[in-house]
Short mmCIF file of C-alpha atoms in Angstrom, two decimals:
data_model
loop_
_atom_site.label_atom_id
_atom_site.label_comp_id
_atom_site.label_asym_id
_atom_site.label_seq_id
_atom_site.Cartn_x
_atom_site.Cartn_y
_atom_site.Cartn_z
CA UNK A 1 4.19 -29.51 13.97
CA UNK A 2 1.56 -29.59 11.26
CA UNK A 3 2.16 -29.58 7.53
CA UNK A 4 1.72 -25.84 7.04
CA UNK A 5 4.12 -25.02 9.88
CA UNK A 6 6.76 -27.32 8.39
CA UNK A 7 6.41 -25.75 4.95
CA UNK A 8 6.58 -22.27 6.43
CA UNK A 9 9.74 -23.14 8.34
CA UNK A 10 11.37 -24.33 5.10
CA UNK A 11 10.34 -21.14 3.32
CA UNK A 12 11.65 -19.05 6.20
CA UNK A 13 15.23 -20.04 5.32
CA UNK A 14 14.87 -18.42 1.91
CA UNK A 15 12.94 -15.29 2.87
CA UNK A 16 14.74 -11.96 2.77
CA UNK A 17 14.45 -9.85 5.89
CA UNK A 18 15.68 -6.54 4.46
CA UNK A 19 12.83 -5.81 2.05
CA UNK A 20 11.53 -2.25 2.40
CA UNK A 21 7.85 -1.54 2.54
CA UNK A 22 6.53 -1.17 -1.00
CA UNK A 23 3.03 -0.03 -1.91
CA UNK A 24 1.10 -0.08 -5.17
CA UNK A 25 1.68 3.22 -6.95
CA UNK A 26 5.25 3.65 -5.74
CA UNK A 27 8.10 4.30 -8.11
CA UNK A 28 10.78 1.73 -7.35
CA UNK A 29 14.30 0.92 -8.40
CA UNK A 30 15.09 -2.80 -8.61
CA UNK A 31 18.64 -4.13 -8.97
CA UNK A 32 18.56 -7.19 -11.19
CA UNK A 33 21.64 -9.42 -11.14
CA UNK A 34 22.60 -10.28 -14.71
CA UNK A 35 25.12 -12.93 -15.70
CA UNK A 36 27.16 -12.23 -18.80
CA UNK A 37 29.96 -14.55 -19.80
CA UNK A 38 30.78 -15.70 -16.29
CA UNK A 39 30.63 -12.16 -14.92
CA UNK A 40 27.88 -10.75 -12.78
CA UNK A 41 26.64 -7.20 -12.80
CA UNK A 42 23.65 -5.36 -11.41
CA UNK A 43 21.25 -3.74 -13.82
CA UNK A 44 18.83 -1.25 -12.30
CA UNK A 45 15.23 -1.25 -13.47
CA UNK A 46 13.00 1.65 -12.57
CA UNK A 47 9.26 1.94 -12.84
CA UNK A 48 5.85 2.14 -11.19
CA UNK A 49 4.47 -0.71 -9.11
CA UNK A 50 1.11 -1.45 -10.69
CA UNK A 51 0.33 -4.70 -8.87
CA UNK A 52 1.48 -6.72 -5.87
CA UNK A 53 0.83 -10.34 -5.12
CA UNK A 54 1.25 -11.65 -1.61
CA UNK A 55 2.11 -15.25 -1.00
CA UNK A 56 5.01 -15.65 1.37
CA UNK A 57 7.98 -16.78 -0.64
CA UNK A 58 6.01 -16.34 -3.86
CA UNK A 59 5.42 -12.63 -3.30
CA UNK A 60 5.75 -10.61 -6.50
CA UNK A 61 5.57 -7.01 -7.68
CA UNK A 62 4.72 -5.91 -11.22
CA UNK A 63 6.76 -2.90 -12.29
CA UNK A 64 5.76 -0.92 -15.36
CA UNK A 65 7.84 1.59 -17.23
CA UNK A 66 7.90 3.16 -20.66
CA UNK A 67 11.09 2.22 -22.47
CA UNK A 68 11.78 3.81 -25.87
CA UNK A 69 8.09 4.52 -26.29
CA UNK A 70 7.11 0.93 -25.54
CA UNK A 71 5.42 -0.07 -22.31
CA UNK A 72 7.40 -2.75 -20.44
CA UNK A 73 6.12 -4.67 -17.47
CA UNK A 74 8.30 -6.96 -15.42
CA UNK A 75 7.16 -9.21 -12.62
CA UNK A 76 9.76 -9.58 -9.88
CA UNK A 77 9.85 -12.34 -7.32
CA UNK A 78 10.57 -10.18 -4.29
CA UNK A 79 12.47 -12.85 -2.33
CA UNK A 80 14.55 -14.02 -5.28
CA UNK A 81 18.34 -13.97 -4.72
CA UNK A 82 18.69 -12.60 -8.24
CA UNK A 83 17.41 -9.25 -7.02
CA UNK A 84 20.21 -7.29 -5.39
CA UNK A 85 18.00 -4.57 -3.94
CA UNK A 86 14.59 -2.94 -4.09
CA UNK A 87 14.26 0.78 -3.31
CA UNK A 88 11.23 3.00 -3.17
CA UNK A 89 12.18 6.27 -4.85
CA UNK A 90 8.80 7.99 -4.81
CA UNK A 91 5.57 7.23 -3.01
CA UNK A 92 2.53 7.47 -5.27
CA UNK A 93 -1.13 7.91 -4.44
CA UNK A 94 -3.28 5.07 -5.73
CA UNK A 95 -6.93 4.43 -4.93
CA UNK A 96 -6.98 0.82 -6.05
CA UNK A 97 -4.87 -2.28 -5.58
CA UNK A 98 -4.19 -2.96 -9.25
CA UNK A 99 -3.30 -0.06 -11.53
CA UNK A 100 -3.97 -1.87 -14.80
CA UNK A 101 -5.75 1.24 -16.10
CA UNK A 102 -2.31 2.81 -16.57
CA UNK A 103 -1.80 0.46 -19.54
CA UNK A 104 -4.46 2.33 -21.50
CA UNK A 105 -2.96 5.73 -20.81
CA UNK A 106 -0.09 7.52 -22.48
CA UNK A 107 2.15 10.42 -21.67
CA UNK A 108 1.14 12.82 -18.94
CA UNK A 109 -1.95 10.78 -18.03
CA UNK A 110 0.22 7.98 -16.61
CA UNK A 111 1.49 10.18 -13.78
CA UNK A 112 0.42 9.44 -10.22
CA UNK A 113 0.13 12.06 -7.51
CA UNK A 114 2.96 11.94 -5.01
CA UNK A 115 2.13 11.34 -1.37
CA UNK A 116 4.32 12.45 1.48
CA UNK A 117 2.83 10.67 4.50
CA UNK A 118 4.85 7.50 3.92
CA UNK A 119 8.60 7.64 4.54
CA UNK A 120 10.89 6.52 1.75
CA UNK B 1 19.25 -51.18 -5.13
CA UNK B 2 17.99 -50.12 -1.75
CA UNK B 3 14.36 -50.45 -0.78
CA UNK B 4 11.98 -47.51 -0.82
CA UNK B 5 10.19 -45.75 1.98
CA UNK B 6 6.66 -44.66 2.82
CA UNK B 7 5.72 -41.06 3.44
CA UNK B 8 3.03 -38.41 3.55
CA UNK B 9 2.63 -35.51 1.17
CA UNK B 10 2.69 -32.24 3.13
CA UNK B 11 2.29 -29.71 0.34
CA UNK B 12 4.17 -27.65 -2.20
CA UNK B 13 6.29 -24.52 -2.07
CA UNK B 14 9.27 -23.09 -3.88
CA UNK B 15 12.89 -22.68 -2.89
CA UNK B 16 15.90 -21.09 -4.54
CA UNK B 17 18.99 -22.97 -5.70
CA UNK B 18 22.60 -21.69 -5.64
CA UNK B 19 22.22 -19.85 -8.94
CA UNK B 20 19.12 -18.08 -7.65
CA UNK B 21 16.64 -20.02 -9.77
CA UNK B 22 13.40 -20.85 -8.04
CA UNK B 23 12.51 -24.54 -7.96
CA UNK B 24 8.99 -25.82 -7.30
CA UNK B 25 9.22 -28.50 -4.64
CA UNK B 26 6.89 -30.91 -2.88
CA UNK B 27 7.57 -31.40 0.81
CA UNK B 28 7.22 -35.03 1.89
CA UNK B 29 7.27 -36.42 5.41
CA UNK B 30 9.29 -39.57 4.62
CA UNK B 31 9.34 -42.11 7.38
CA UNK B 32 10.34 -43.11 9.97
CA UNK B 33 9.55 -46.60 8.72
CA UNK B 34 10.06 -49.74 10.79
CA UNK B 35 11.19 -53.06 9.39
CA UNK B 36 8.31 -55.30 10.46
CA UNK B 37 9.17 -58.50 8.60
CA UNK B 38 12.00 -59.91 6.54
CA UNK B 39 11.02 -62.49 3.97
CA UNK B 40 13.66 -64.87 2.70
CA UNK B 41 13.96 -67.46 -0.02
CA UNK B 42 13.90 -70.33 2.49
CA UNK B 43 10.81 -69.27 4.44
CA UNK B 44 8.67 -67.45 1.88
CA UNK B 45 10.00 -68.44 -1.52
CA UNK B 46 11.19 -64.90 -2.28
CA UNK B 47 13.15 -62.22 -0.49
CA UNK B 48 11.61 -58.93 0.55
CA UNK B 49 11.53 -56.38 3.33
CA UNK B 50 8.23 -55.33 4.89
CA UNK B 51 8.06 -51.75 6.17
CA UNK B 52 5.46 -50.19 8.44
CA UNK B 53 4.62 -46.50 8.60
CA UNK B 54 2.47 -44.08 10.63
CA UNK B 55 1.99 -44.83 14.29
CA UNK B 56 -1.56 -45.18 15.51
CA UNK B 57 -3.34 -46.08 18.74
CA UNK B 58 -3.48 -49.84 19.38
CA UNK B 59 -7.29 -49.77 19.22
CA UNK B 60 -7.11 -48.73 15.57
CA UNK B 61 -5.73 -52.15 14.61
CA UNK B 62 -7.10 -55.63 15.01
CA UNK B 63 -5.49 -58.39 17.05
CA UNK B 64 -3.90 -60.29 14.16
CA UNK B 65 -2.13 -57.11 12.99
CA UNK B 66 -1.02 -56.22 16.52
CA UNK B 67 0.32 -59.74 16.93
CA UNK B 68 2.22 -59.47 13.66
CA UNK B 69 3.75 -56.15 14.70
CA UNK B 70 4.63 -57.49 18.16
CA UNK B 71 7.08 -59.91 16.51
CA UNK B 72 9.26 -56.99 15.42
CA UNK B 73 8.52 -55.06 18.65
CA UNK B 74 7.19 -52.19 16.55
CA UNK B 75 4.58 -49.70 17.70
CA UNK B 76 1.11 -50.08 16.15
CA UNK B 77 1.49 -48.99 12.53
CA UNK B 78 -1.21 -48.22 10.03
CA UNK B 79 0.46 -49.00 6.71
CA UNK B 80 2.51 -52.06 5.82
CA UNK B 81 4.27 -52.43 2.52
CA UNK B 82 6.66 -54.94 1.05
CA UNK B 83 9.73 -54.15 -1.02
CA UNK B 84 11.40 -56.89 -3.04
CA UNK B 85 15.13 -56.88 -2.40
CA UNK B 86 17.84 -59.43 -2.97
CA UNK B 87 19.99 -58.03 -0.16
CA UNK B 88 17.69 -58.62 2.79
CA UNK B 89 20.77 -59.34 4.93
CA UNK B 90 21.36 -55.59 5.24
CA UNK B 91 18.18 -55.18 7.25
CA UNK B 92 17.31 -56.28 10.77
CA UNK B 93 13.89 -56.79 12.28
CA UNK B 94 12.80 -53.66 14.16
CA UNK B 95 15.28 -51.42 12.39
CA UNK B 96 14.14 -47.87 11.59
CA UNK B 97 14.53 -46.39 8.13
CA UNK B 98 14.40 -42.62 7.77
CA UNK B 99 14.58 -40.07 4.96
CA UNK B 100 18.36 -40.51 5.00
CA UNK B 101 18.10 -43.51 2.68
CA UNK B 102 17.87 -40.90 -0.06
CA UNK B 103 20.40 -38.23 -0.93
CA UNK B 104 20.12 -34.89 -2.67
CA UNK B 105 20.34 -35.15 -6.44
CA UNK B 106 19.01 -38.71 -6.52
CA UNK B 107 16.16 -39.65 -8.86
CA UNK B 108 13.07 -41.23 -7.31
CA UNK B 109 9.75 -42.65 -8.44
CA UNK B 110 6.79 -41.61 -6.31
CA UNK B 111 3.39 -43.28 -6.35
CA UNK B 112 0.21 -42.41 -4.54
CA UNK B 113 -3.51 -42.04 -4.94
CA UNK B 114 -4.42 -39.19 -7.27
CA UNK B 115 -7.06 -36.61 -6.43
CA UNK B 116 -10.52 -38.05 -7.02
CA UNK B 117 -12.72 -36.12 -9.44
CA UNK B 118 -15.73 -38.42 -9.34
CA UNK B 119 -17.73 -39.33 -12.43
CA UNK B 120 -16.27 -36.86 -14.91
CA UNK B 121 -17.55 -36.01 -18.37
CA UNK B 122 -15.79 -36.01 -21.72
CA UNK B 123 -14.27 -32.54 -21.50
CA UNK B 124 -12.72 -32.95 -18.08
CA UNK B 125 -11.67 -36.57 -18.42
CA UNK B 126 -10.42 -36.76 -22.01
CA UNK B 127 -10.09 -33.10 -23.08
CA UNK B 128 -12.79 -33.41 -25.75
CA UNK B 129 -13.84 -30.20 -27.47
CA UNK B 130 -17.09 -28.56 -26.50
CA UNK B 131 -20.05 -28.06 -28.86
CA UNK B 132 -21.36 -24.58 -29.70
CA UNK B 133 -23.09 -22.97 -26.72
CA UNK B 134 -25.49 -20.87 -28.84
CA UNK B 135 -26.99 -20.48 -32.35
CA UNK B 136 -29.65 -23.09 -31.57
CA UNK B 137 -27.16 -25.77 -30.64
CA UNK B 138 -28.16 -28.23 -27.96
CA UNK B 139 -24.89 -30.13 -28.22
CA UNK B 140 -22.87 -28.52 -25.41
CA UNK B 141 -20.81 -31.16 -23.62
CA UNK B 142 -21.74 -34.28 -25.56
CA UNK B 143 -19.20 -36.75 -26.98
CA UNK B 144 -20.17 -36.59 -30.66
CA UNK B 145 -20.04 -39.78 -32.66
CA UNK B 146 -18.79 -42.90 -30.88
CA UNK B 147 -18.32 -44.97 -34.03
CA UNK B 148 -19.68 -46.13 -37.40
CA UNK B 149 -23.15 -47.57 -38.08
CA UNK B 150 -24.42 -51.07 -38.82
CA UNK B 151 -20.90 -52.15 -39.67
CA UNK B 152 -19.38 -52.89 -37.16
CA UNK B 153 -22.61 -52.43 -35.20
CA UNK B 154 -20.80 -51.99 -31.89
CA UNK B 155 -18.56 -49.53 -30.14
CA UNK B 156 -14.91 -50.50 -30.25
CA UNK B 157 -13.32 -51.29 -26.89
CA UNK B 158 -11.20 -48.47 -25.53
CA UNK B 159 -13.51 -45.72 -26.79
CA UNK B 160 -13.00 -42.78 -24.47
CA UNK B 161 -16.14 -42.07 -22.49
CA UNK B 162 -17.31 -40.42 -19.29
CA UNK B 163 -16.52 -42.21 -16.05
CA UNK B 164 -14.55 -42.20 -12.80
CA UNK B 165 -11.59 -39.86 -12.98
CA UNK B 166 -8.76 -39.79 -10.48
CA UNK B 167 -8.72 -41.52 -7.12
CA UNK B 168 -6.47 -44.25 -8.47
CA UNK B 169 -2.84 -45.11 -8.03
CA UNK B 170 -0.50 -42.98 -10.11
CA UNK B 171 3.28 -43.09 -10.34
CA UNK B 172 5.38 -40.06 -11.20
CA UNK B 173 8.79 -41.16 -12.37
CA UNK B 174 12.28 -39.68 -12.16
CA UNK B 175 11.73 -36.81 -9.75
CA UNK B 176 14.88 -35.19 -8.40
CA UNK B 177 15.44 -35.07 -4.65
CA UNK B 178 16.42 -31.46 -3.98
CA UNK B 179 17.07 -31.64 -0.27
CA UNK B 180 16.98 -34.16 2.58
CA UNK B 181 16.22 -32.95 6.09
CA UNK B 182 17.41 -35.83 8.26
CA UNK B 183 16.39 -34.23 11.58
CA UNK B 184 12.74 -33.88 10.66
CA UNK B 185 12.61 -36.73 8.12
CA UNK B 186 11.66 -34.45 5.28
CA UNK B 187 12.26 -34.89 1.58
CA UNK B 188 12.06 -31.99 -0.85
CA UNK B 189 11.36 -33.30 -4.32
CA UNK B 190 11.32 -31.20 -7.47
CA UNK B 191 7.90 -31.17 -9.09
CA UNK B 192 4.45 -32.41 -8.21
CA UNK B 193 3.39 -35.76 -6.75
CA UNK B 194 -0.04 -37.43 -6.84
CA UNK B 195 -2.81 -36.61 -4.40
CA UNK B 196 -3.68 -33.95 -1.89
CA UNK B 197 -1.63 -33.08 1.20
CA UNK B 198 -1.97 -36.02 3.59
CA UNK B 199 -1.79 -38.66 0.84
CA UNK B 200 0.24 -41.78 1.56
CA UNK B 201 3.18 -41.91 -0.83
CA UNK B 202 5.50 -44.71 -1.82
CA UNK B 203 8.96 -43.38 -2.63
CA UNK B 204 11.44 -45.71 -4.34
CA UNK B 205 14.75 -45.08 -6.11
CA UNK B 206 14.06 -44.42 -9.79
CA UNK B 207 13.64 -47.51 -11.90
CA UNK B 208 15.60 -46.99 -15.09
CA UNK B 209 14.93 -49.41 -17.93
CA UNK B 210 18.00 -51.50 -18.69
CA UNK B 211 19.59 -50.81 -15.31
CA UNK B 212 19.21 -52.50 -11.91
#
């Protein structure tokens, strides 16, 4: 077994198998596990996926939302055990891989067209 | 204190601990190492254990080395390294040491040859600032002044200058062993270690000043 195969086999133990297919432009709901005073609860975070980064166990998605008039972007490590779930709520139509142009837009202009050819 | 072990750097990845935090780890193929010689006070004037690592074809070694290894009935091994130890009685000739000599949570010192960067300039080697790139400046990556004038009339020793960077032995101290895979002789160590994947590493229990 070569070095890469060994590293991949170690990563395989930590990879989640139940991750749904997510595309750039989708609106997703992410359940973040939050610890407060010894208690755990799940806080949902909803927004548009504006970027994805592949990389095996280091795979991330960047989710953008407008919260109280302020743009918030969070980068989630997809395989992290601190994420309870990831759901696609709406499939969006995007013509590029990174939707950074949404940062310069406000209000109605930030909407993406919905697409129906991909199942939720 | 137990002796160390030799290993090969395989590469880096990240894993998650019980609380869900991601930890950057280096995967190291540690051992198996064979005890090829035991040096004692009576025979050599000091006590140490010599370990051999990485099996090779017999034609890769010369006859004196093969003869030396034949004494411990070890296979042809590329790397030999000595570890000073007062308790050489715990080791037998021909014994195999594996990654199990370490346990999860233990602190280790790891040394190896760092990545070679060749003859590097001031900015890369010593983090000097750059000169202006425009406005008529021709001083882009130069060192600036290296000292005073007629007095002292020389450059003081130790002045940081361009030269060979990397490719020398570096030790990273007090790295935590995150996991030990005894079946495959793997060590997962938190943080980075010197060199590229494939580098020979020397892994020893952490040397703490004032202890051991």
